[in-house]
């Protein structure tokens, strides 16, 4: 009988702790704004580099090596799956 009550106690404790943990509040300027492009701290490209990549006629591997990005990233830039907000 003690085993059952201990299990119930643990389940209640876990439930209480989960309820007490809430996600961190969003930063005020990010609530209704999608961070993209050069606003991302780890971005390797700039708007100007994206425009240059889209004008390129070399292979994905050559372009990727020059800009320090993968072939897949080059493809995504070309197909506008990424950096959609950049015109040109």
GROMACS .gro file of N, CA, C and O in nm:
model
  352
    1UNK      N    1   0.081  -0.119   0.000
    1UNK     CA    2   0.000   0.000   0.000
    1UNK      C    3   0.087   0.127   0.000
    1UNK      O    4   0.054   0.223  -0.065
    2UNK      N    5   0.194   0.124   0.070
    2UNK     CA    6   0.284   0.239   0.077
    2UNK      C    7   0.345   0.269  -0.061
    2UNK      O    8   0.365   0.383  -0.095
    3UNK      N    9   0.372   0.166  -0.137
    3UNK     CA   10   0.429   0.182  -0.270
    3UNK      C   11   0.335   0.263  -0.361
    3UNK      O   12   0.378   0.352  -0.433
    4UNK      N   13   0.208   0.236  -0.355
    4UNK     CA   14   0.110   0.308  -0.437
    4UNK      C   15   0.105   0.455  -0.396
    4UNK      O   16   0.106   0.544  -0.481
    5UNK      N   17   0.100   0.482  -0.269
    5UNK     CA   18   0.090   0.621  -0.226
    5UNK      C   19   0.217   0.698  -0.261
    5UNK      O   20   0.213   0.816  -0.293
    6UNK      N   21   0.332   0.632  -0.256
    6UNK     CA   22   0.459   0.698  -0.294
    6UNK      C   23   0.458   0.732  -0.443
    6UNK      O   24   0.502   0.839  -0.483
    7UNK      N   25   0.404   0.643  -0.524
    7UNK     CA   26   0.393   0.669  -0.668
    7UNK      C   27   0.302   0.789  -0.695
    7UNK      O   28   0.331   0.872  -0.780
    8UNK      N   29   0.192   0.795  -0.622
    8UNK     CA   30   0.098   0.906  -0.637
    8UNK      C   31   0.165   1.036  -0.594
    8UNK      O   32   0.151   1.139  -0.660
    9UNK      N   33   0.240   1.031  -0.484
    9UNK     CA   34   0.310   1.151  -0.438
    9UNK      C   35   0.410   1.200  -0.542
    9UNK      O   36   0.418   1.320  -0.569
   10UNK      N   37   0.485   1.109  -0.600
   10UNK     CA   38   0.582   1.146  -0.702
   10UNK      C   39   0.515   1.205  -0.825
   10UNK      O   40   0.561   1.303  -0.883
   11UNK      N   41   0.405   1.145  -0.867
   11UNK     CA   42   0.332   1.195  -0.984
   11UNK      C   43   0.281   1.337  -0.958
   11UNK      O   44   0.290   1.424  -1.045
   12UNK      N   45   0.231   1.361  -0.838
   12UNK     CA   46   0.182   1.495  -0.802
   12UNK      C   47   0.297   1.595  -0.799
   12UNK      O   48   0.283   1.708  -0.846
   13UNK      N   49   0.409   1.554  -0.744
   13UNK     CA   50   0.526   1.642  -0.737
   13UNK      C   51   0.575   1.679  -0.876
   13UNK      O   52   0.604   1.795  -0.905
   14UNK      N   53   0.582   1.580  -0.964
   14UNK     CA   54   0.627   1.606  -1.102
   14UNK      C   55   0.529   1.701  -1.171
   14UNK      O   56   0.570   1.795  -1.240
   15UNK      N   57   0.400   1.679  -1.155
   15UNK     CA   58   0.298   1.765  -1.216
   15UNK      C   59   0.312   1.908  -1.166
   15UNK      O   60   0.304   2.004  -1.242
   16UNK      N   61   0.335   1.926  -1.035
   16UNK     CA   62   0.350   2.060  -0.978
   16UNK      C   63   0.474   2.130  -1.033
   16UNK      O   64   0.469   2.248  -1.065
   17UNK      N   65   0.583   2.056  -1.044
   17UNK     CA   66   0.707   2.117  -1.095
   17UNK      C   67   0.693   2.156  -1.241
   17UNK      O   68   0.743   2.260  -1.282
   18UNK      N   69   0.625   2.074  -1.319
   18UNK     CA   70   0.604   2.109  -1.460
   18UNK      C   71   0.519   2.234  -1.473
   18UNK      O   72   0.542   2.317  -1.559
   19UNK      N   73   0.419   2.245  -1.388
   19UNK     CA   74   0.331   2.362  -1.392
   19UNK      C   75   0.406   2.488  -1.349
   19UNK      O   76   0.379   2.597  -1.398
   20UNK      N   77   0.502   2.473  -1.258
   20UNK     CA   78   0.576   2.588  -1.208
   20UNK      C   79   0.676   2.641  -1.310
   20UNK      O   80   0.711   2.758  -1.309
   21UNK      N   81   0.721   2.554  -1.401
   21UNK     CA   82   0.818   2.595  -1.501
   21UNK      C   83   0.742   2.652  -1.620
   21UNK      O   84   0.663   2.584  -1.683
   22UNK      N   85   0.768   2.778  -1.651
   22UNK     CA   86   0.703   2.839  -1.766
   22UNK      C   87   0.810   2.882  -1.864
   22UNK      O   88   0.923   2.910  -1.826
   23UNK      N   89   0.776   2.889  -1.992
   23UNK     CA   90   0.876   2.929  -2.090
   23UNK      C   91   0.916   3.074  -2.066
   23UNK      O   92   0.837   3.153  -2.013
   24UNK      N   93   1.038   3.111  -2.104
   24UNK     CA   94   1.081   3.248  -2.083
   24UNK      C   95   0.998   3.344  -2.167
   24UNK      O   96   0.951   3.308  -2.276
   25UNK      N   97   0.976   3.464  -2.118
   25UNK     CA   98   0.896   3.560  -2.196
   25UNK      C   99   0.970   3.599  -2.323
   25UNK      O  100   1.093   3.603  -2.326
   26UNK      N  101   0.894   3.627  -2.427
   26UNK     CA  102   0.955   3.668  -2.553
   26UNK      C  103   1.004   3.811  -2.539
   26UNK      O  104   0.946   3.892  -2.468
   27UNK      N  105   1.112   3.840  -2.608
   27UNK     CA  106   1.166   3.975  -2.606
   27UNK      C  107   1.064   4.065  -2.676
   27UNK      O  108   1.009   4.030  -2.780
   28UNK      N  109   1.035   4.183  -2.620
   28UNK     CA  110   0.928   4.269  -2.674
   28UNK      C  111   0.937   4.297  -2.823
   28UNK      O  112   0.837   4.297  -2.893
   29UNK      N  113   1.057   4.320  -2.877
   29UNK     CA  114   1.065   4.354  -3.019
   29UNK      C  115   1.058   4.232  -3.110
   29UNK      O  116   1.054   4.245  -3.231
   30UNK      N  117   1.054   4.111  -3.052
   30UNK     CA  118   1.046   3.990  -3.134
   30UNK      C  119   0.907   3.928  -3.135
   30UNK      O  120   0.885   3.830  -3.205
   31UNK      N  121   0.815   3.982  -3.060
   31UNK     CA  122   0.683   3.921  -3.047
   31UNK      C  123   0.613   3.906  -3.181
   31UNK      O  124   0.565   3.800  -3.216
   32UNK      N  125   0.608   4.011  -3.260
   32UNK     CA  126   0.538   4.006  -3.389
   32UNK      C  127   0.634   4.024  -3.506
   32UNK      O  128   0.598   4.074  -3.610
   33UNK      N  129   0.758   3.982  -3.488
   33UNK     CA  130   0.858   4.006  -3.591
   33UNK      C  131   0.941   3.881  -3.612
   33UNK      O  132   0.997   3.827  -3.517
   34UNK      N  133   0.951   3.837  -3.734
   34UNK     CA  134   1.035   3.722  -3.767
   34UNK      C  135   1.177   3.772  -3.788
   34UNK      O  136   1.202   3.859  -3.869
   35UNK      N  137   1.271   3.716  -3.714
   35UNK     CA  138   1.410   3.753  -3.730
   35UNK      C  139   1.464   3.680  -3.852
   35UNK      O  140   1.450   3.558  -3.864
   36UNK      N  141   1.523   3.754  -3.942
   36UNK     CA  142   1.576   3.691  -4.062
   36UNK      C  143   1.689   3.775  -4.119
   36UNK      O  144   1.709   3.889  -4.081
   37UNK      N  145   1.760   3.713  -4.211
   37UNK     CA  146   1.869   3.783  -4.279
   37UNK      C  147   1.981   3.822  -4.186
   37UNK      O  148   2.023   3.745  -4.101
   38UNK      N  149   2.029   3.943  -4.200
   38UNK     CA  150   2.143   3.989  -4.122
   38UNK      C  151   2.106   4.017  -3.977
   38UNK      O  152   2.194   4.043  -3.896
   39UNK      N  153   1.978   4.011  -3.943
   39UNK     CA  154   1.936   4.026  -3.803
   39UNK      C  155   1.975   3.904  -3.720
   39UNK      O  156   1.981   3.910  -3.599
   40UNK      N  157   1.999   3.792  -3.788
   40UNK     CA  158   2.042   3.670  -3.720
   40UNK      C  159   2.192   3.682  -3.694
   40UNK      O  160   2.270   3.705  -3.787
   41UNK      N  161   2.231   3.668  -3.570
   41UNK     CA  162   2.371   3.689  -3.532
   41UNK      C  163   2.467   3.597  -3.604
   41UNK      O  164   2.581   3.634  -3.632
   42UNK      N  165   2.425   3.476  -3.636
   42UNK     CA  166   2.514   3.379  -3.699
   42UNK      C  167   2.509   3.381  -3.852
   42UNK      O  168   2.569   3.295  -3.916
   43UNK      N  169   2.441   3.477  -3.910
   43UNK     CA  170   2.428   3.483  -4.056
   43UNK      C  171   2.563   3.500  -4.122
   43UNK      O  172   2.644   3.583  -4.082
   44UNK      N  173   2.590   3.419  -4.223
   44UNK     CA  174   2.716   3.428  -4.297
   44UNK      C  175   2.701   3.516  -4.421
   44UNK      O  176   2.799   3.554  -4.482
   45UNK      N  177   2.578   3.543  -4.459
   45UNK     CA  178   2.552   3.621  -4.579
   45UNK      C  179   2.493   3.756  -4.545
   45UNK      O  180   2.436   3.776  -4.439
   46UNK      N  181   2.508   3.848  -4.638
   46UNK     CA  182   2.442   3.978  -4.628
   46UNK      C  183   2.347   3.988  -4.747
   46UNK      O  184   2.353   3.906  -4.840
   47UNK      N  185   2.263   4.089  -4.747
   47UNK     CA  186   2.171   4.109  -4.859
   47UNK      C  187   2.249   4.123  -4.991
   47UNK      O  188   2.209   4.067  -5.094
   48UNK      N  189   2.359   4.195  -4.987
   48UNK     CA  190   2.440   4.216  -5.107
   48UNK      C  191   2.500   4.085  -5.157
   48UNK      O  192   2.502   4.057  -5.277
   49UNK      N  193   2.549   4.000  -5.066
   49UNK     CA  194   2.605   3.870  -5.106
   49UNK      C  195   2.497   3.781  -5.165
   49UNK      O  196   2.522   3.707  -5.260
   50UNK      N  197   2.376   3.788  -5.111
   50UNK     CA  198   2.265   3.707  -5.163
   50UNK      C  199   2.234   3.748  -5.307
   50UNK      O  200   2.217   3.663  -5.395
   51UNK      N  201   2.231   3.878  -5.332
   51UNK     CA  202   2.207   3.925  -5.468
   51UNK      C  203   2.317   3.877  -5.563
   51UNK      O  204   2.290   3.836  -5.676
   52UNK      N  205   2.442   3.880  -5.515
   52UNK     CA  206   2.554   3.835  -5.598
   52UNK      C  207   2.544   3.685  -5.625
   52UNK      O  208   2.568   3.640  -5.738
   53UNK      N  209   2.507   3.607  -5.526
   53UNK     CA  210   2.491   3.462  -5.544
   53UNK      C  211   2.383   3.433  -5.646
   53UNK      O  212   2.398   3.344  -5.731
   54UNK      N  213   2.275   3.507  -5.643
   54UNK     CA  214   2.166   3.484  -5.738
   54UNK      C  215   2.205   3.518  -5.881
   54UNK      O  216   2.147   3.465  -5.976
   55UNK      N  217   2.304   3.605  -5.897
   55UNK     CA  218   2.352   3.640  -6.033
   55UNK      C  219   2.458   3.544  -6.083
   55UNK      O  220   2.490   3.541  -6.202
   56UNK      N  221   2.516   3.465  -5.993
   56UNK     CA  222   2.626   3.374  -6.027
   56UNK      C  223   2.583   3.267  -6.127
   56UNK      O  224   2.470   3.222  -6.126
   57UNK      N  225   2.678   3.225  -6.209
   57UNK     CA  226   2.654   3.117  -6.305
   57UNK      C  227   2.752   3.002  -6.286
   57UNK      O  228   2.757   2.911  -6.367
   58UNK      N  229   2.829   3.007  -6.177
   58UNK     CA  230   2.923   2.898  -6.147
   58UNK      C  231   2.849   2.785  -6.075
   58UNK      O  232   2.730   2.794  -6.048
   59UNK      N  233   2.921   2.679  -6.042
   59UNK     CA  234   2.858   2.566  -5.973
   59UNK      C  235   2.830   2.601  -5.827
   59UNK      O  236   2.893   2.692  -5.771
   60UNK      N  237   2.739   2.525  -5.770
   60UNK     CA  238   2.705   2.547  -5.629
   60UNK      C  239   2.827   2.529  -5.540
   60UNK      O  240   2.846   2.604  -5.444
   61UNK      N  241   2.910   2.430  -5.572
   61UNK     CA  242   3.029   2.403  -5.491
   61UNK      C  243   3.127   2.520  -5.496
   61UNK      O  244   3.184   2.559  -5.392
   62UNK      N  245   3.147   2.576  -5.613
   62UNK     CA  246   3.239   2.691  -5.626
   62UNK      C  247   3.187   2.812  -5.550
   62UNK      O  248   3.263   2.878  -5.478
   63UNK      N  249   3.060   2.838  -5.564
   63UNK     CA  250   3.001   2.953  -5.494
   63UNK      C  251   3.005   2.931  -5.342
   63UNK      O  252   3.044   3.021  -5.267
   64UNK      N  253   2.968   2.810  -5.301
   64UNK     CA  254   2.970   2.778  -5.158
   64UNK      C  255   3.108   2.793  -5.098
   64UNK      O  256   3.124   2.847  -4.988
   65UNK      N  257   3.210   2.750  -5.170
   65UNK     CA  258   3.348   2.761  -5.121
   65UNK      C  259   3.390   2.907  -5.108
   65UNK      O  260   3.455   2.945  -5.011
   66UNK      N  261   3.349   2.988  -5.202
   66UNK     CA  262   3.385   3.130  -5.196
   66UNK      C  263   3.321   3.202  -5.077
   66UNK      O  264   3.384   3.283  -5.011
   67UNK      N  265   3.195   3.170  -5.050
   67UNK     CA  266   3.122   3.241  -4.946
   67UNK      C  267   3.122   3.168  -4.811
   67UNK      O  268   3.066   3.218  -4.713
   68UNK      N  269   3.181   3.049  -4.807
   68UNK     CA  270   3.187   2.975  -4.681
   68UNK      C  271   3.053   2.916  -4.640
   68UNK      O  272   3.021   2.908  -4.521
   69UNK      N  273   2.975   2.874  -4.740
   69UNK     CA  274   2.844   2.814  -4.714
   69UNK      C  275   2.834   2.682  -4.789
   69UNK      O  276   2.916   2.653  -4.876
   70UNK      N  277   2.734   2.602  -4.757
   70UNK     CA  278   2.718   2.472  -4.823
   70UNK      C  279   2.651   2.486  -4.959
   70UNK      O  280   2.588   2.588  -4.990
   71UNK      N  281   2.661   2.377  -5.037
   71UNK     CA  282   2.594   2.374  -5.167
   71UNK      C  283   2.442   2.384  -5.148
   71UNK      O  284   2.373   2.447  -5.227
   72UNK      N  285   2.393   2.321  -5.041
   72UNK     CA  286   2.250   2.327  -5.012
   72UNK      C  287   2.202   2.468  -4.982
   72UNK      O  288   2.092   2.507  -5.022
   73UNK      N  289   2.285   2.544  -4.914
   73UNK     CA  290   2.250   2.683  -4.885
   73UNK      C  291   2.245   2.764  -5.014
   73UNK      O  292   2.155   2.846  -5.033
   74UNK      N  293   2.340   2.739  -5.103
   74UNK     CA  294   2.339   2.808  -5.233
   74UNK      C  295   2.210   2.775  -5.307
   74UNK      O  296   2.143   2.864  -5.360
   75UNK      N  297   2.172   2.648  -5.308
   75UNK     CA  298   2.047   2.608  -5.375
   75UNK      C  299   1.927   2.677  -5.313
   75UNK      O  300   1.837   2.722  -5.384
   76UNK      N  301   1.924   2.685  -5.181
   76UNK     CA  302   1.811   2.749  -5.112
   76UNK      C  303   1.803   2.898  -5.144
   76UNK      O  304   1.694   2.953  -5.159
   77UNK      N  305   1.918   2.962  -5.156
   77UNK     CA  306   1.920   3.104  -5.194
   77UNK      C  307   1.869   3.121  -5.336
   77UNK      O  308   1.786   3.207  -5.365
   78UNK      N  309   1.919   3.036  -5.427
   78UNK     CA  310   1.874   3.042  -5.567
   78UNK      C  311   1.724   3.020  -5.579
   78UNK      O  312   1.657   3.090  -5.655
   79UNK      N  313   1.672   2.923  -5.506
   79UNK     CA  314   1.530   2.887  -5.515
   79UNK      C  315   1.442   2.979  -5.431
   79UNK      O  316   1.321   2.964  -5.430
   80UNK      N  317   1.503   3.071  -5.359
   80UNK     CA  318   1.434   3.166  -5.271
   80UNK      C  319   1.357   3.097  -5.158
   80UNK      O  320   1.256   3.147  -5.110
   81UNK      N  321   1.407   2.981  -5.117
   81UNK     CA  322   1.352   2.918  -4.996
   81UNK      C  323   1.402   2.992  -4.873
   81UNK      O  324   1.339   2.992  -4.769
   82UNK      N  325   1.521   3.051  -4.887
   82UNK     CA  326   1.578   3.135  -4.783
   82UNK      C  327   1.607   3.271  -4.841
   82UNK      O  328   1.615   3.287  -4.963
   83UNK      N  329   1.618   3.368  -4.756
   83UNK     CA  330   1.646   3.507  -4.797
   83UNK      C  331   1.539   3.557  -4.895
   83UNK      O  332   1.567   3.632  -4.988
   84UNK      N  333   1.413   3.518  -4.870
   84UNK     CA  334   1.302   3.560  -4.957
   84UNK      C  335   1.282   3.711  -4.957
   84UNK      O  336   1.232   3.768  -5.053
   85UNK      N  337   1.316   3.772  -4.845
   85UNK     CA  338   1.291   3.915  -4.829
   85UNK      C  339   1.386   4.001  -4.912
   85UNK      O  340   1.363   4.121  -4.927
   86UNK      N  341   1.489   3.942  -4.969
   86UNK     CA  342   1.586   4.017  -5.049
   86UNK      C  343   1.541   4.021  -5.193
   86UNK      O  344   1.523   3.916  -5.256
   87UNK      N  345   1.522   4.140  -5.244
   87UNK     CA  346   1.482   4.157  -5.384
   87UNK      C  347   1.606   4.146  -5.473
   87UNK      O  348   1.715   4.180  -5.433
   88UNK      N  349   1.583   4.105  -5.595
   88UNK     CA  350   1.693   4.105  -5.692
   88UNK      C  351   1.755   3.974  -5.718
   88UNK      O  352   1.748   3.873  -5.668
   0.00000   0.00000   0.00000
